[in-house]
Amino acid sequence: MNLSFNNLFNKAKTTLNHAYSHAKETLYSITGTSSASVQQIADFVKNHPDATVVKKEYLGVTLSFYALVQGDMSYYLETKNAKVLQLDVHSHNHTVLAYRSYRDHLSVNTPVKFPNLQNTK
């Protein structure tokens, strides 16, 4: 019985998270609020000329660690090849975005509220 409840709970949680993501995407498209996907933000950090990158190899797997500070925003990105493993964005000591690939509720293509990504200094 407990296993059935856990399965039902996980399905409900997944469905709710997908519905939330879809609603958020629709809301942003209607309101015109500035948004970017996790993948777009990760690409911005990877391609920014001021970003520092450290590559390390663990058990034959190369991981890349990016750091970028731009104005009041600080970015931290971890990737394995092209896959985004972790992305953190902070502003004024507050978390703007915290993405972890092992969480199932946020896709790398889900739009999130975010200021315009421009290469300004």
Short mmCIF file of N, CA, C and O in Angstrom, two decimals, residues 8-109:
data_model
loop_
_atom_site.label_atom_id
_atom_site.label_comp_id
_atom_site.label_asym_id
_atom_site.label_seq_id
_atom_site.Cartn_x
_atom_site.Cartn_y
_atom_site.Cartn_z
N LEU A 8 1.82 7.09 -6.64
CA LEU A 8 0.78 8.07 -6.93
C LEU A 8 1.26 9.48 -6.58
O LEU A 8 1.06 10.42 -7.35
N PHE A 9 1.90 9.62 -5.43
CA PHE A 9 2.43 10.92 -5.01
C PHE A 9 3.45 11.44 -6.00
O PHE A 9 3.42 12.62 -6.39
N ASN A 10 4.38 10.60 -6.45
CA ASN A 10 5.41 11.02 -7.40
C ASN A 10 4.80 11.42 -8.75
O ASN A 10 5.23 12.39 -9.36
N LYS A 11 3.79 10.67 -9.20
CA LYS A 11 3.13 11.03 -10.47
C LYS A 11 2.41 12.36 -10.34
O LYS A 11 2.46 13.20 -11.24
N ALA A 12 1.74 12.57 -9.22
CA ALA A 12 1.03 13.83 -9.00
C ALA A 12 2.01 15.00 -8.94
O ALA A 12 1.76 16.07 -9.50
N LYS A 13 3.11 14.79 -8.26
CA LYS A 13 4.14 15.82 -8.14
C LYS A 13 4.71 16.19 -9.51
O LYS A 13 4.84 17.36 -9.85
N THR A 14 5.02 15.18 -10.31
CA THR A 14 5.56 15.41 -11.65
C THR A 14 4.55 16.15 -12.52
O THR A 14 4.89 17.11 -13.21
N THR A 15 3.30 15.72 -12.48
CA THR A 15 2.24 16.37 -13.27
C THR A 15 2.07 17.83 -12.85
O THR A 15 1.95 18.72 -13.69
N LEU A 16 2.05 18.07 -11.56
CA LEU A 16 1.91 19.43 -11.06
C LEU A 16 3.08 20.31 -11.50
O LEU A 16 2.88 21.46 -11.91
N ASN A 17 4.28 19.78 -11.44
CA ASN A 17 5.46 20.55 -11.85
C ASN A 17 5.42 20.87 -13.34
O ASN A 17 5.79 21.97 -13.75
N HIS A 18 4.99 19.91 -14.16
CA HIS A 18 4.87 20.17 -15.59
C HIS A 18 3.80 21.24 -15.86
O HIS A 18 3.99 22.12 -16.69
N ALA A 19 2.68 21.14 -15.14
CA ALA A 19 1.62 22.14 -15.30
C ALA A 19 2.11 23.52 -14.87
O ALA A 19 1.82 24.53 -15.53
N TYR A 20 2.85 23.59 -13.78
CA TYR A 20 3.41 24.85 -13.31
C TYR A 20 4.35 25.44 -14.35
O TYR A 20 4.29 26.64 -14.65
N SER A 21 5.21 24.62 -14.92
CA SER A 21 6.15 25.11 -15.94
C SER A 21 5.40 25.64 -17.15
O SER A 21 5.75 26.68 -17.70
N HIS A 22 4.38 24.91 -17.57
CA HIS A 22 3.60 25.34 -18.73
C HIS A 22 2.87 26.65 -18.43
O HIS A 22 2.85 27.57 -19.25
N ALA A 23 2.29 26.75 -17.24
CA ALA A 23 1.58 27.98 -16.86
C ALA A 23 2.54 29.16 -16.80
O ALA A 23 2.20 30.27 -17.23
N LYS A 24 3.74 28.93 -16.26
CA LYS A 24 4.72 30.00 -16.15
C LYS A 24 5.14 30.46 -17.55
O LYS A 24 5.23 31.66 -17.81
N GLU A 25 5.35 29.52 -18.45
CA GLU A 25 5.73 29.86 -19.82
C GLU A 25 4.63 30.67 -20.50
O GLU A 25 4.90 31.67 -21.16
N THR A 26 3.38 30.26 -20.32
CA THR A 26 2.24 30.97 -20.91
C THR A 26 2.12 32.38 -20.32
O THR A 26 1.93 33.35 -21.05
N LEU A 27 2.25 32.49 -19.01
CA LEU A 27 2.18 33.79 -18.36
C LEU A 27 3.25 34.73 -18.88
O LEU A 27 2.98 35.90 -19.19
N TYR A 28 4.46 34.24 -19.02
CA TYR A 28 5.54 35.10 -19.50
C TYR A 28 5.32 35.52 -20.95
O TYR A 28 5.63 36.63 -21.33
N SER A 29 4.76 34.62 -21.76
CA SER A 29 4.52 34.99 -23.15
C SER A 29 3.41 36.04 -23.26
O SER A 29 3.44 36.90 -24.13
N ILE A 30 2.43 35.98 -22.37
CA ILE A 30 1.33 36.96 -22.38
C ILE A 30 1.78 38.31 -21.83
O ILE A 30 1.50 39.36 -22.41
N THR A 31 2.51 38.28 -20.71
CA THR A 31 2.89 39.54 -20.06
C THR A 31 4.11 40.19 -20.69
O THR A 31 4.37 41.36 -20.46
N GLY A 32 4.87 39.43 -21.47
CA GLY A 32 6.07 39.99 -22.07
C GLY A 32 7.20 40.19 -21.08
O GLY A 32 8.13 40.92 -21.34
N THR A 33 7.12 39.51 -19.93
CA THR A 33 8.16 39.62 -18.92
C THR A 33 9.46 39.05 -19.46
O THR A 33 9.46 38.03 -20.14
N SER A 34 10.55 39.72 -19.16
CA SER A 34 11.85 39.25 -19.59
C SER A 34 12.13 37.88 -18.97
O SER A 34 12.00 37.69 -17.77
N SER A 35 12.46 36.92 -19.82
CA SER A 35 12.76 35.59 -19.31
C SER A 35 13.84 34.96 -20.17
O SER A 35 14.09 35.38 -21.29
N ALA A 36 14.47 33.96 -19.61
CA ALA A 36 15.48 33.19 -20.32
C ALA A 36 15.43 31.78 -19.77
O ALA A 36 15.06 31.56 -18.63
N SER A 37 15.82 30.82 -20.58
CA SER A 37 15.85 29.44 -20.11
C SER A 37 17.18 29.18 -19.41
O SER A 37 18.15 29.94 -19.58
N VAL A 38 17.23 28.12 -18.66
CA VAL A 38 18.47 27.73 -17.99
C VAL A 38 19.56 27.52 -19.03
O VAL A 38 20.71 27.95 -18.85
N GLN A 39 19.21 26.89 -20.15
CA GLN A 39 20.19 26.65 -21.21
C GLN A 39 20.71 27.97 -21.79
O GLN A 39 21.91 28.11 -22.04
N GLN A 40 19.84 28.95 -21.99
CA GLN A 40 20.28 30.25 -22.51
C GLN A 40 21.22 30.95 -21.53
O GLN A 40 22.21 31.55 -21.94
N ILE A 41 20.90 30.87 -20.24
CA ILE A 41 21.76 31.49 -19.24
C ILE A 41 23.11 30.77 -19.19
O ILE A 41 24.17 31.40 -19.13
N ALA A 42 23.09 29.44 -19.27
CA ALA A 42 24.34 28.67 -19.27
C ALA A 42 25.18 29.02 -20.49
O ALA A 42 26.41 29.20 -20.37
N ASP A 43 24.56 29.13 -21.66
CA ASP A 43 25.30 29.52 -22.86
C ASP A 43 25.89 30.92 -22.73
O ASP A 43 27.02 31.17 -23.16
N PHE A 44 25.13 31.82 -22.11
CA PHE A 44 25.61 33.17 -21.86
C PHE A 44 26.88 33.14 -21.01
O PHE A 44 27.87 33.79 -21.34
N VAL A 45 26.86 32.36 -19.93
CA VAL A 45 28.02 32.28 -19.04
C VAL A 45 29.20 31.63 -19.75
O VAL A 45 30.33 32.13 -19.69
N LYS A 46 28.96 30.53 -20.46
CA LYS A 46 30.05 29.82 -21.15
C LYS A 46 30.72 30.68 -22.21
O LYS A 46 31.92 30.58 -22.41
N ASN A 47 29.94 31.51 -22.88
CA ASN A 47 30.48 32.30 -23.99
C ASN A 47 30.92 33.71 -23.60
O ASN A 47 31.43 34.45 -24.44
N HIS A 48 30.73 34.07 -22.34
CA HIS A 48 31.09 35.43 -21.92
C HIS A 48 32.62 35.54 -21.82
O HIS A 48 33.27 34.67 -21.23
N PRO A 49 33.20 36.60 -22.37
CA PRO A 49 34.66 36.74 -22.35
C PRO A 49 35.26 36.91 -20.95
O PRO A 49 36.43 36.59 -20.74
N ASP A 50 34.48 37.36 -19.98
CA ASP A 50 34.99 37.56 -18.63
C ASP A 50 34.82 36.34 -17.72
O ASP A 50 35.25 36.37 -16.57
N ALA A 51 34.20 35.31 -18.23
CA ALA A 51 33.97 34.11 -17.41
C ALA A 51 35.28 33.34 -17.24
O ALA A 51 36.07 33.21 -18.17
N THR A 52 35.51 32.87 -16.02
CA THR A 52 36.68 32.01 -15.77
C THR A 52 36.20 30.56 -15.79
O THR A 52 35.09 30.25 -15.34
N VAL A 53 37.04 29.70 -16.33
CA VAL A 53 36.67 28.29 -16.44
C VAL A 53 37.81 27.43 -15.90
O VAL A 53 38.98 27.72 -16.13
N VAL A 54 37.44 26.42 -15.14
CA VAL A 54 38.39 25.43 -14.63
C VAL A 54 37.87 24.08 -15.08
O VAL A 54 36.70 23.76 -14.86
N LYS A 55 38.73 23.30 -15.72
CA LYS A 55 38.34 21.96 -16.16
C LYS A 55 39.07 20.95 -15.31
O LYS A 55 40.27 21.06 -15.10
N LYS A 56 38.31 19.96 -14.84
CA LYS A 56 38.88 18.90 -14.02
C LYS A 56 38.38 17.57 -14.54
O LYS A 56 37.24 17.46 -15.01
N GLU A 57 39.23 16.57 -14.40
CA GLU A 57 38.85 15.23 -14.83
C GLU A 57 38.71 14.33 -13.61
O GLU A 57 39.61 14.25 -12.77
N TYR A 58 37.54 13.69 -13.53
CA TYR A 58 37.26 12.74 -12.45
C TYR A 58 36.86 11.42 -13.07
O TYR A 58 35.86 11.34 -13.79
N LEU A 59 37.65 10.38 -12.80
CA LEU A 59 37.35 9.04 -13.30
C LEU A 59 37.11 9.03 -14.80
O LEU A 59 36.22 8.36 -15.31
N GLY A 60 37.90 9.80 -15.52
CA GLY A 60 37.78 9.84 -16.97
C GLY A 60 36.69 10.75 -17.50
O GLY A 60 36.48 10.83 -18.71
N VAL A 61 35.99 11.45 -16.63
CA VAL A 61 34.92 12.37 -17.04
C VAL A 61 35.40 13.79 -16.81
O VAL A 61 35.81 14.14 -15.71
N THR A 62 35.36 14.61 -17.85
CA THR A 62 35.80 15.99 -17.74
C THR A 62 34.61 16.88 -17.36
O THR A 62 33.59 16.89 -18.03
N LEU A 63 34.79 17.60 -16.26
CA LEU A 63 33.79 18.56 -15.80
C LEU A 63 34.37 19.96 -15.95
O LEU A 63 35.56 20.17 -15.73
N SER A 64 33.51 20.90 -16.31
CA SER A 64 33.92 22.30 -16.45
C SER A 64 33.17 23.14 -15.43
O SER A 64 31.96 22.98 -15.25
N PHE A 65 33.90 24.03 -14.77
CA PHE A 65 33.35 24.90 -13.73
C PHE A 65 33.56 26.35 -14.16
O PHE A 65 34.69 26.79 -14.33
N TYR A 66 32.47 27.07 -14.35
CA TYR A 66 32.53 28.45 -14.82
C TYR A 66 32.11 29.39 -13.69
O TYR A 66 31.21 29.08 -12.93
N ALA A 67 32.75 30.54 -13.65
CA ALA A 67 32.37 31.59 -12.70
C ALA A 67 32.39 32.92 -13.45
O ALA A 67 33.27 33.18 -14.26
N LEU A 68 31.38 33.74 -13.18
CA LEU A 68 31.28 35.03 -13.83
C LEU A 68 30.63 36.00 -12.86
O LEU A 68 29.62 35.68 -12.25
N VAL A 69 31.23 37.17 -12.71
CA VAL A 69 30.63 38.25 -11.93
C VAL A 69 30.45 39.40 -12.90
O VAL A 69 31.40 39.84 -13.55
N GLN A 70 29.20 39.87 -12.98
CA GLN A 70 28.90 40.96 -13.89
C GLN A 70 27.97 41.92 -13.16
O GLN A 70 26.80 41.61 -12.94
N GLY A 71 28.51 43.06 -12.76
CA GLY A 71 27.72 44.01 -11.99
C GLY A 71 27.36 43.40 -10.64
O GLY A 71 28.21 42.91 -9.91
N ASP A 72 26.06 43.41 -10.32
CA ASP A 72 25.59 42.83 -9.06
C ASP A 72 25.26 41.34 -9.18
O ASP A 72 24.87 40.72 -8.21
N MET A 73 25.42 40.79 -10.37
CA MET A 73 25.06 39.40 -10.61
C MET A 73 26.31 38.52 -10.60
O MET A 73 27.33 38.87 -11.18
N SER A 74 26.19 37.38 -9.91
CA SER A 74 27.27 36.39 -9.96
C SER A 74 26.69 35.07 -10.43
O SER A 74 25.59 34.67 -10.03
N TYR A 75 27.43 34.40 -11.30
CA TYR A 75 26.99 33.17 -11.94
C TYR A 75 27.98 32.06 -11.61
O TYR A 75 29.19 32.28 -11.61
N TYR A 76 27.46 30.87 -11.37
CA TYR A 76 28.29 29.68 -11.19
C TYR A 76 27.66 28.57 -12.01
O TYR A 76 26.46 28.29 -11.89
N LEU A 77 28.46 27.93 -12.85
CA LEU A 77 27.96 26.91 -13.77
C LEU A 77 28.87 25.70 -13.75
O LEU A 77 30.09 25.85 -13.80
N GLU A 78 28.28 24.52 -13.67
CA GLU A 78 29.01 23.26 -13.81
C GLU A 78 28.43 22.52 -14.99
O GLU A 78 27.20 22.40 -15.12
N THR A 79 29.33 22.02 -15.86
CA THR A 79 28.87 21.25 -17.02
C THR A 79 29.68 19.98 -17.18
O THR A 79 30.84 19.89 -16.74
N LYS A 80 29.05 19.00 -17.80
CA LYS A 80 29.71 17.77 -18.23
C LYS A 80 29.47 17.71 -19.73
O LYS A 80 28.34 17.49 -20.17
N ASN A 81 30.51 17.97 -20.49
CA ASN A 81 30.38 18.16 -21.94
C ASN A 81 29.40 19.30 -22.17
O ASN A 81 29.60 20.37 -21.68
N ALA A 82 28.31 19.07 -22.89
CA ALA A 82 27.35 20.14 -23.15
C ALA A 82 26.22 20.15 -22.13
O ALA A 82 25.39 21.06 -22.14
N LYS A 83 26.16 19.17 -21.24
CA LYS A 83 25.05 19.06 -20.29
C LYS A 83 25.28 19.98 -19.09
O LYS A 83 26.33 19.97 -18.46
N VAL A 84 24.25 20.75 -18.75
CA VAL A 84 24.29 21.62 -17.58
C VAL A 84 23.99 20.77 -16.35
O VAL A 84 22.93 20.18 -16.24
N LEU A 85 24.95 20.71 -15.43
CA LEU A 85 24.76 19.97 -14.20
C LEU A 85 24.21 20.86 -13.09
O LEU A 85 23.36 20.45 -12.31
N GLN A 86 24.75 22.08 -13.02
CA GLN A 86 24.34 23.01 -11.97
C GLN A 86 24.50 24.43 -12.49
O GLN A 86 25.46 24.75 -13.19
N LEU A 87 23.55 25.28 -12.13
CA LEU A 87 23.63 26.70 -12.47
C LEU A 87 23.06 27.48 -11.30
O LEU A 87 21.94 27.24 -10.87
N ASP A 88 23.87 28.39 -10.77
CA ASP A 88 23.43 29.27 -9.68
C ASP A 88 23.65 30.71 -10.12
O ASP A 88 24.69 31.05 -10.68
N VAL A 89 22.65 31.53 -9.86
CA VAL A 89 22.74 32.96 -10.14
C VAL A 89 22.35 33.69 -8.86
O VAL A 89 21.29 33.40 -8.28
N HIS A 90 23.21 34.60 -8.42
CA HIS A 90 22.97 35.35 -7.19
C HIS A 90 23.06 36.85 -7.49
O HIS A 90 23.85 37.28 -8.33
N SER A 91 22.25 37.61 -6.76
CA SER A 91 22.29 39.06 -6.85
C SER A 91 22.05 39.62 -5.46
O SER A 91 21.06 39.25 -4.81
N HIS A 92 22.93 40.49 -5.01
CA HIS A 92 22.80 41.10 -3.68
C HIS A 92 22.61 40.03 -2.60
O HIS A 92 21.73 40.14 -1.74
N ASN A 93 23.40 38.97 -2.66
CA ASN A 93 23.34 37.86 -1.70
C ASN A 93 22.00 37.14 -1.66
O ASN A 93 21.66 36.51 -0.67
N HIS A 94 21.20 37.26 -2.71
CA HIS A 94 19.95 36.53 -2.83
C HIS A 94 20.03 35.60 -4.04
O HIS A 94 20.61 35.96 -5.07
N THR A 95 19.44 34.45 -3.93
CA THR A 95 19.44 33.50 -5.03
C THR A 95 18.38 33.90 -6.05
O THR A 95 17.21 34.02 -5.73
N VAL A 96 18.83 34.12 -7.28
CA VAL A 96 17.93 34.42 -8.38
C VAL A 96 17.49 33.12 -9.04
O VAL A 96 16.34 32.94 -9.39
N LEU A 97 18.44 32.20 -9.19
CA LEU A 97 18.17 30.93 -9.84
C LEU A 97 19.09 29.87 -9.26
O LEU A 97 20.28 30.12 -9.09
N ALA A 98 18.55 28.71 -8.97
CA ALA A 98 19.34 27.56 -8.53
C ALA A 98 18.82 26.34 -9.29
O ALA A 98 17.74 25.85 -9.01
N TYR A 99 19.58 25.90 -10.29
CA TYR A 99 19.19 24.74 -11.10
C TYR A 99 20.13 23.58 -10.79
O TYR A 99 21.35 23.76 -10.72
N ARG A 100 19.56 22.42 -10.61
CA ARG A 100 20.32 21.19 -10.44
C ARG A 100 19.75 20.17 -11.41
O ARG A 100 18.54 19.95 -11.45
N SER A 101 20.60 19.52 -12.17
CA SER A 101 20.12 18.59 -13.20
C SER A 101 19.40 17.39 -12.61
O SER A 101 18.56 16.79 -13.26
N TYR A 102 19.69 17.04 -11.37
CA TYR A 102 19.06 15.87 -10.77
C TYR A 102 17.65 16.15 -10.27
O TYR A 102 16.93 15.24 -9.92
N ARG A 103 17.25 17.40 -10.26
CA ARG A 103 15.87 17.73 -9.89
C ARG A 103 15.01 17.62 -11.13
O ARG A 103 15.39 18.04 -12.21
N ASP A 104 13.81 17.10 -10.97
CA ASP A 104 12.97 16.87 -12.14
C ASP A 104 11.96 17.97 -12.39
O ASP A 104 11.23 17.92 -13.36
N HIS A 105 11.88 18.98 -11.55
CA HIS A 105 10.82 19.96 -11.71
C HIS A 105 11.18 21.13 -12.63
O HIS A 105 10.31 21.89 -13.00
N LEU A 106 12.41 21.28 -13.01
CA LEU A 106 12.80 22.39 -13.87
C LEU A 106 13.60 21.86 -15.04
O LEU A 106 14.63 21.24 -14.86
N SER A 107 13.12 22.09 -16.23
CA SER A 107 13.81 21.67 -17.43
C SER A 107 14.79 22.78 -17.84
O SER A 107 14.58 23.94 -17.52
N VAL A 108 15.83 22.42 -18.59
CA VAL A 108 16.78 23.44 -19.04
C VAL A 108 16.13 24.38 -20.05
O VAL A 108 16.66 25.45 -20.32
N ASN A 109 14.97 24.01 -20.58
CA ASN A 109 14.28 24.87 -21.55
C ASN A 109 13.11 25.63 -20.95
O ASN A 109 12.43 26.37 -21.65
#
